[in-house]
């Protein structure tokens, strides 16, 4: 970890994702952001799938790129710099695949992981949050019961990224609301199962290219073969999935922060006021200097957390720190960029207002930043 | 965040199985301090590690996920461990006559039961767990 150089292979990956993002995703970002008719544009995800980057953590034996978390974070920073929404869809796919990679049976892995690596885009979803259960996941009310090897699931899942578009949803339900942790069960729910309905598709302030929907499970029946992990393990599986995903959410924030910073830097060097570039004002250059330091520190936290994950070391605290740092610096950079660009930054002519709208959600998703602080505090 | 409770159950299971932290840590391939942090809830135990611990200690994973005071209807919190109830009931039958009520039994037994009666409910549970484990071990001829 003391070596801060990324490998030649990782450098190549960064260049590949940067080129892909700039050529095939960036031109569509404005259109994706403006769309408000509920239709989903899969263009960016088609491009990512063609490069096998839609779920880059799928192991090579299942057709994936088998990227570690460090490499995945590098890729997500590049995507986050072009569109945090597109990057968020990739993190959702990684989230959905994670429990299967960690604890899925050979059959589950063989069936559900290869499509995530196909050249045709395949989206997956991760359903946990409910109308009355957000940060407190032990209060989830989606119930399940097993009878002769068949599990019946009833409940409502909220804010499901890729909801209604996913080929399968990794979903958590409880056998007993009193048995808060041991009662949780993790399922793979295929998209075409009877009783699975898509409810409200949410209209959002930011990451507008991300389909976020409510899922309604009305007597959904899945066989025992679609339960992930050994009995009683779902809580641990869930926590571990969070711990891994949070570092990647931090990477998306770092990418967005970098984009906002680079835009503001260029703008400040061209924008003339009082006969000189605004960058010549310390009030501006110091803000950018501080941002440069904050972005770098957030990036290093993301790298550290991902390195710990890849080396199977204790990554819980580092991952929560990375998530806080990445999401905070994204908001700071976007807000600073708007200040530096002045009134023009508020207009849709520039990307700055989108950075600000997209950045806001990063401290809310993947566990709010206050939850990250609670995680860190519990380990102090 | 739930991991303190998991840690307590881990400690209980380890003590029931008669392992020191050093011994169990060596078996699962981690340091004693890591295991100590698992038990204190200062470090999250991940699924693969807990599955290994569960296998070594002969407990289902649910055992670690349930807090000590969790009871499913009609079932003790150590599923399938009927011996626990047997010894718990046996002790409860003896307890009301101690200490100093002139019941039968050696003074050593009286002292032991008096000491048991003075423990907290959690401490009493640990004693019963230990007796259950010891009886099982003796029954298998490994005592």
XYZ file of C-alpha atoms in Angstrom:
523
model
C 0.000 0.000 0.000
C 2.955 2.305 0.518
C 3.461 2.225 -3.246
C 1.255 4.957 -4.682
C 1.953 4.103 -8.316
C -0.834 2.366 -10.133
C 0.264 -0.509 -12.367
C 0.659 -0.298 -16.141
C -2.420 -2.473 -16.484
C -4.425 -0.135 -14.258
C -3.126 2.883 -16.196
C -4.363 1.219 -19.372
C -7.750 0.623 -17.763
C -7.999 4.282 -16.762
C -7.199 5.366 -20.314
C -9.721 2.923 -21.739
C -12.528 4.081 -19.438
C -11.633 7.754 -19.879
C -11.751 7.440 -23.666
C -14.991 5.477 -23.558
C -16.592 7.945 -21.169
C -15.552 11.003 -23.159
C -16.419 9.610 -26.595
C -19.509 7.534 -25.937
C -21.074 8.797 -22.724
C -20.239 12.505 -22.414
C -22.080 13.511 -25.623
C -25.289 11.967 -24.260
C -25.068 13.301 -20.717
C -27.166 16.422 -21.297
C -29.903 14.475 -23.047
C -29.904 11.819 -20.323
C -30.223 14.494 -17.674
C -33.058 16.314 -19.423
C -35.204 13.267 -20.104
C -38.246 13.406 -17.875
C -40.706 11.275 -19.761
C -39.892 8.139 -17.765
C -38.207 6.462 -20.699
C -34.866 4.898 -20.025
C -31.959 5.547 -22.344
C -29.635 2.576 -22.300
C -27.037 4.110 -24.657
C -24.280 4.631 -22.078
C -24.855 1.212 -20.604
C -24.655 -0.402 -24.032
C -21.218 1.206 -24.477
C -20.112 0.025 -21.043
C -21.397 -3.492 -21.667
C -19.479 -3.675 -24.937
C -16.333 -3.045 -22.912
C -17.444 -5.477 -20.190
C -17.491 -2.628 -17.691
C -21.100 -2.671 -16.601
C -20.277 -5.004 -13.704
C -16.477 -5.075 -13.723
C -16.184 -7.156 -10.541
C -17.691 -10.288 -12.117
C -14.929 -12.925 -11.931
C -13.207 -13.932 -15.149
C -14.420 -17.524 -14.828
C -17.938 -16.173 -15.386
C -16.941 -14.039 -18.331
C -16.312 -10.841 -16.393
C -13.235 -8.666 -16.239
C -12.601 -9.808 -12.695
C -11.435 -6.390 -11.589
C -10.475 -5.923 -7.977
C -11.975 -3.058 -6.034
C -8.928 -0.853 -6.501
C -9.152 -1.123 -10.278
C -12.921 -0.766 -10.141
C -12.514 2.449 -8.148
C -10.170 3.799 -10.810
C -12.780 3.052 -13.459
C -15.587 4.579 -11.401
C -13.639 7.786 -10.848
C -13.440 8.166 -14.627
C -17.152 7.461 -15.056
C -18.052 9.707 -12.136
C -16.120 12.525 -13.760
C -18.335 12.303 -16.830
C -21.666 11.375 -15.237
C -22.253 10.403 -11.620
C -25.562 8.859 -12.666
C -23.973 6.435 -15.101
C -21.367 5.555 -12.475
C -24.147 4.980 -9.934
C -25.810 2.436 -12.220
C -22.511 0.546 -12.383
C -22.229 0.589 -8.578
C -25.801 -0.752 -8.375
C -24.864 -3.656 -10.623
C -21.773 -4.327 -8.516
C -23.927 -4.178 -5.369
C -26.433 -6.668 -6.766
C -23.685 -9.082 -7.815
C -21.699 -8.790 -4.596
C -23.732 -11.188 -2.390
C -23.716 -13.763 -5.195
C -19.948 -13.438 -5.606
C -19.421 -13.596 -1.837
C -21.764 -16.420 -0.909
C -23.730 -17.614 -3.926
C -23.955 -21.293 -4.819
C -22.208 -22.603 -7.922
C -25.598 -22.697 -9.644
C -26.423 -19.108 -8.720
C -23.054 -17.861 -9.887
C -23.240 -19.820 -13.111
C -26.712 -18.515 -13.894
C -26.709 -14.910 -12.741
C -23.150 -13.642 -13.120
C -22.405 -14.359 -16.826
C -25.230 -12.144 -18.183
C -23.725 -9.194 -16.289
C -20.678 -9.593 -18.496
C -22.524 -9.890 -21.816
C -21.986 -7.327 -24.550
C -25.730 -6.646 -24.409
C -26.379 -4.507 -21.345
C -27.729 -6.433 -18.405
C -28.805 -4.455 -15.372
C -29.275 -5.816 -11.882
C -30.822 -4.284 -8.781
C -30.290 -4.372 -5.054
C -33.460 -4.004 -3.015
C -33.242 -3.310 0.672
C -34.719 0.096 1.582
C -38.420 0.234 2.365
C -40.907 3.053 2.968
C -40.451 2.603 6.731
C -36.944 1.159 6.822
C -34.021 3.188 5.586
C -30.901 3.374 7.673
C -32.331 0.941 10.247
C -32.193 -2.178 8.170
C -33.179 -4.434 11.057
C -36.671 -2.980 10.897
C -37.442 -4.138 7.387
C -41.011 -5.291 6.981
C -40.833 -7.332 3.781
C -41.683 -10.795 5.018
C -40.881 -14.229 3.777
C -41.821 -17.743 4.796
C -40.720 -21.107 3.490
C -43.041 -23.972 2.768
C -41.733 -27.159 1.188
C -38.755 -25.445 -0.415
C -40.727 -22.501 -1.772
C -40.332 -19.029 -0.278
C -43.203 -16.552 -0.425
C -42.176 -12.882 -0.254
C -44.506 -9.955 0.457
C -43.599 -6.307 0.858
C -42.519 -3.056 -0.752
C -38.990 -1.967 -1.625
C -38.216 1.682 -2.178
C -35.613 3.671 -4.144
C -34.484 0.607 -6.085
C -31.859 1.645 -8.610
C -32.481 -0.128 -11.923
C -35.897 -1.084 -10.531
C -38.034 -2.525 -13.296
C -35.070 -2.734 -15.678
C -33.040 -5.361 -13.874
C -32.754 -8.942 -15.033
C -32.654 -9.921 -11.386
C -32.885 -8.201 -8.032
C -30.906 -9.136 -4.970
C -33.477 -8.672 -2.251
C -33.675 -8.953 1.525
C -36.693 -10.057 3.533
C -37.323 -11.268 7.058
C -38.796 -14.479 8.414
C -39.507 -12.876 11.772
C -39.534 -9.137 12.468
C -38.453 -9.810 16.056
C -35.501 -11.891 14.935
C -33.866 -8.786 13.516
C -30.556 -10.142 12.247
C -30.820 -13.930 12.102
C -34.273 -13.625 10.553
C -33.003 -11.900 7.414
C -32.882 -13.888 4.195
C -31.171 -12.834 0.959
C -32.802 -13.787 -2.332
C -32.205 -13.570 -6.030
C -35.526 -12.510 -7.520
C -35.701 -12.889 -11.315
C -37.356 -10.074 -13.248
C -40.115 -12.260 -14.656
C -41.313 -13.830 -11.437
C -45.053 -13.629 -10.842
C -46.157 -11.019 -8.303
C -43.230 -8.639 -8.792
C -44.586 -5.260 -9.825
C -42.903 -1.947 -10.548
C -44.490 0.921 -8.647
C -43.679 4.622 -8.818
C -40.693 5.611 -10.924
C -39.216 8.525 -9.007
C -38.428 11.918 -10.469
C -35.231 13.147 -8.908
C -33.152 16.279 -8.417
C -29.952 14.667 -9.646
C -28.507 11.483 -11.198
C -31.530 11.721 -13.438
C -30.396 9.068 -15.898
C -30.728 6.492 -13.130
C -34.023 4.651 -13.053
C -35.131 4.598 -9.423
C -38.368 2.830 -8.678
C -40.534 1.257 -6.049
C -40.909 -2.505 -6.245
C -43.995 -4.263 -4.930
C -43.797 -7.920 -4.032
C -47.202 -9.502 -3.873
C -46.949 -13.194 -3.016
C -43.767 -13.573 -4.989
C -42.641 -17.188 -4.828
C -39.038 -18.225 -5.344
C -37.463 -21.651 -4.832
C -34.941 -22.475 -2.135
C -32.239 -22.500 -4.818
C -32.502 -18.699 -5.004
C -31.664 -18.097 -1.344
C -28.142 -16.659 -1.151
C -25.727 -17.955 1.450
C -26.107 -20.313 4.375
C -29.074 -19.991 6.715
C -28.832 -16.988 9.000
C -26.035 -15.345 7.018
C -27.955 -12.596 5.217
C -27.259 -9.888 7.776
C -23.520 -10.434 7.521
C -23.741 -10.653 3.773
C -25.600 -7.363 3.706
C -23.125 -5.584 5.963
C -20.188 -6.890 3.960
C -21.819 -5.789 0.710
C -22.283 -2.319 2.202
C -18.720 -2.202 3.459
C -17.428 -2.971 -0.015
C -19.847 -0.755 -1.916
C -19.192 2.318 0.179
C -15.617 2.605 -0.980
C -16.856 2.611 -4.556
C -19.448 5.291 -3.799
C -16.500 7.342 -2.584
C -14.785 6.807 -5.934
C -17.816 8.193 -7.778
C -17.658 11.273 -5.554
C -13.964 11.736 -6.249
C -14.676 11.568 -9.987
C -17.429 14.162 -9.770
C -15.256 16.395 -7.579
C -12.403 16.152 -10.061
C -14.651 17.130 -12.940
C -16.076 20.130 -11.074
C -12.606 21.177 -9.958
C -11.097 20.891 -13.453
C -13.961 22.842 -14.968
C -13.692 25.595 -12.355
C -9.921 25.742 -12.756
C -10.123 26.191 -16.516
C -12.944 28.691 -16.211
C -11.065 30.714 -13.621
C -8.009 30.923 -15.867
C -10.038 32.232 -18.819
C -12.583 34.420 -17.110
C -11.249 37.978 -16.947
C -12.318 40.389 -14.215
C -10.604 43.599 -13.166
C -8.204 43.136 -16.055
C -6.882 39.711 -15.108
C -8.052 36.077 -14.849
C -10.128 35.460 -11.724
C -7.636 32.716 -10.851
C -5.181 35.517 -10.061
C -7.401 36.416 -7.095
C -6.301 34.485 -4.048
C -9.946 34.210 -3.043
C -10.319 31.923 -6.052
C -6.932 30.236 -6.316
C -6.864 29.317 -2.627
C -10.286 27.686 -2.909
C -9.003 25.631 -5.823
C -5.772 24.794 -4.030
C -7.688 23.559 -1.032
C -10.015 21.565 -3.252
C -7.034 19.947 -4.968
C -5.776 18.790 -1.574
C -9.201 17.545 -0.485
C -9.772 15.623 -3.700
C -6.378 13.979 -3.407
C -6.996 13.006 0.215
C -10.423 11.569 -0.625
C -8.885 9.628 -3.500
C -6.244 8.165 -1.214
C -8.919 7.104 1.279
C -10.802 5.390 -1.540
C -7.622 3.677 -2.704
C -6.779 2.550 0.812
C -10.252 1.110 1.420
C -10.208 -0.708 -1.917
C -6.707 -2.035 -1.310
C -7.890 -3.427 2.027
C -10.879 -5.053 0.319
C -8.692 -6.612 -2.370
C -6.348 -7.951 0.286
C -9.198 -9.278 2.425
C -8.196 -7.131 5.384
C -10.397 -5.149 7.749
C -11.981 -2.535 5.503
C -15.130 -1.446 7.331
C -13.870 1.814 8.781
C -11.742 2.742 5.784
C -14.685 2.193 3.476
C -16.991 4.406 5.530
C -14.294 7.090 5.666
C -13.822 6.869 1.897
C -17.543 7.251 1.351
C -17.783 10.300 3.591
C -14.705 11.918 2.063
C -15.714 11.237 -1.546
C -19.285 12.436 -1.163
C -18.312 15.526 0.817
C -15.595 16.609 -1.559
C -17.991 16.163 -4.470
C -20.435 18.603 -2.881
C -17.698 21.029 -1.905
C -16.167 20.998 -5.372
C -19.518 21.414 -7.107
C -20.511 24.294 -4.812
C -17.119 25.962 -5.239
C -17.310 25.551 -9.013
C -20.651 27.332 -9.009
C -19.262 30.166 -6.910
C -16.282 30.529 -9.228
C -18.426 30.454 -12.359
C -20.848 32.947 -10.824
C -24.248 33.451 -12.445
C -23.275 31.434 -15.503
C -22.695 28.415 -13.312
C -26.360 28.470 -12.366
C -27.432 28.132 -15.982
C -27.843 24.851 -17.768
C -25.341 26.099 -20.373
C -22.541 24.886 -18.124
C -22.214 21.449 -16.473
C -21.761 22.978 -13.032
C -25.416 22.975 -11.978
C -25.606 19.268 -12.862
C -22.528 18.574 -10.775
C -24.230 20.259 -7.840
C -27.504 18.367 -8.272
C -25.747 15.028 -8.757
C -23.328 15.544 -5.880
C -26.092 16.114 -3.348
C -27.323 12.548 -3.445
C -23.905 11.062 -2.782
C -24.114 11.758 0.925
C -27.523 10.058 1.034
C -27.079 6.832 -0.913
C -25.107 3.738 0.158
C -25.951 4.633 3.751
C -26.160 8.288 4.695
C -22.999 10.004 5.848
C -24.400 10.078 9.366
C -24.676 6.303 9.237
C -21.046 6.155 8.105
C -20.137 8.239 11.147
C -22.094 5.826 13.355
C -20.187 2.906 11.816
C -16.853 4.607 12.416
C -17.827 5.613 15.965
C -18.827 2.024 16.775
C -15.336 0.877 15.863
C -13.410 3.546 17.770
C -24.535 -1.618 14.845
C -25.201 -5.208 15.946
C -21.585 -6.279 16.031
C -21.252 -5.917 19.809
C -24.015 -8.483 20.183
C -22.372 -10.750 17.606
C -19.101 -10.392 19.505
C -20.723 -11.391 22.791
C -22.195 -14.491 21.229
C -18.831 -15.304 19.698
C -17.181 -15.063 23.103
C -19.901 -17.220 24.636
C -19.543 -19.890 21.967
C -15.767 -19.863 22.262
C -15.921 -20.241 26.028
C -18.498 -23.001 25.768
C -16.174 -24.850 23.444
C -13.324 -24.404 25.881
C -11.021 -22.412 23.623
C -8.885 -19.508 24.685
C -8.736 -16.523 22.334
C -5.226 -17.559 21.321
C -6.324 -21.112 20.519
C -9.325 -20.120 18.430
C -7.386 -17.367 16.688
C -4.722 -19.893 15.687
C -7.397 -22.230 14.328
C -9.026 -19.573 12.159
C -5.763 -18.001 11.079
C -5.983 -14.579 12.656
C -4.221 -12.840 15.511
C -5.501 -12.955 19.087
C -6.048 -9.199 18.972
C -8.221 -9.540 15.869
C -10.362 -12.153 17.598
C -10.502 -9.967 20.697
C -11.734 -7.076 18.557
C -14.377 -9.324 16.980
C -15.598 -10.197 20.458
C -15.651 -6.574 21.585
C -17.467 -5.519 18.414
C -14.531 -3.271 17.523
C -14.031 -5.055 14.244
C -16.632 -6.492 11.918
C -16.369 -10.202 11.413
C -17.060 -11.007 7.760
C -19.175 -13.933 6.626
C -16.383 -16.296 5.532
C -14.598 -15.882 8.847
C -17.749 -16.325 10.923
C -18.741 -19.391 8.906
C -15.352 -20.894 9.750
C -15.706 -19.981 13.430
C -19.228 -21.430 13.492
C -17.959 -24.686 12.038
C -15.108 -24.965 14.541
C -17.338 -24.120 17.499
C -20.183 -26.334 16.318
C -22.798 -23.600 16.252
C -25.191 -22.524 13.510
C -24.557 -19.036 12.118
C -27.880 -17.876 13.584
C -26.467 -18.417 17.061
C -24.092 -15.495 16.545
C -26.719 -13.256 14.982
C -29.165 -13.537 17.845
C -28.715 -11.577 21.036
C -28.462 -13.567 24.269
C -31.999 -12.701 25.309
C -33.693 -13.626 22.034
C -36.269 -16.413 22.287
C -38.312 -17.696 19.411
C -41.722 -18.937 20.545
C -41.408 -22.363 22.127
C -37.719 -22.519 21.440
C -34.681 -21.721 23.523
C -32.096 -19.405 22.036
C -29.745 -22.323 21.566
C -31.750 -24.184 18.930
C -31.680 -27.908 19.227
C -29.724 -27.913 22.489
C -32.214 -29.730 24.672
C -29.573 -30.556 27.262
C -29.484 -26.865 28.183
C -33.085 -26.928 29.340
C -32.483 -30.177 31.190
C -29.644 -28.798 33.313
C -31.279 -25.416 33.748
C -34.390 -27.056 35.136
C -32.318 -29.333 37.348
C -30.505 -26.360 38.867
C -33.681 -24.348 39.287
C -35.248 -27.218 41.224
C -32.330 -27.250 43.631
C -31.870 -23.532 44.008
C -34.812 -22.483 46.214
C -33.431 -24.534 49.121
C -30.060 -22.791 49.072
C -28.249 -21.260 50.753
C -28.510 -22.408 54.344
C -31.879 -24.094 54.225
C -30.645 -27.442 55.416
C -31.091 -29.300 52.182
C -29.103 -32.357 51.277
C -25.795 -32.034 49.459
C -22.202 -31.492 50.416
C -21.063 -28.101 51.620
C -19.106 -27.782 48.369
C -22.297 -28.244 46.363
C -24.083 -25.786 48.617
C -21.368 -23.222 48.121
C -21.402 -23.739 44.370
C -25.149 -23.323 44.155
C -25.080 -20.309 46.448
C -22.454 -18.778 44.198
C -24.614 -19.615 41.173
C -27.636 -17.975 42.780
C -25.641 -14.801 43.362
C -24.734 -14.442 39.694
C -26.469 -12.212 37.180
C -28.891 -13.937 34.754
C -26.190 -13.749 32.087
C -23.643 -15.302 34.439
C -26.072 -18.070 35.352
C -26.573 -18.719 31.675
C -22.849 -19.072 31.135
C -22.635 -21.591 33.993
C -25.457 -23.672 32.520
C -23.854 -23.451 29.096
C -20.608 -24.713 30.550
C -22.269 -27.605 32.384
C -24.135 -28.516 29.202
C -20.917 -28.513 27.226
C -19.066 -30.493 29.917
C -21.764 -33.144 30.161
C -21.795 -33.560 26.425
C -18.050 -33.912 26.387
C -18.094 -36.518 29.168
C -20.884 -38.414 27.446
C -18.691 -38.682 24.375
C -15.905 -40.135 26.512
C -13.595 -37.185 26.055
C -13.926 -35.853 29.564
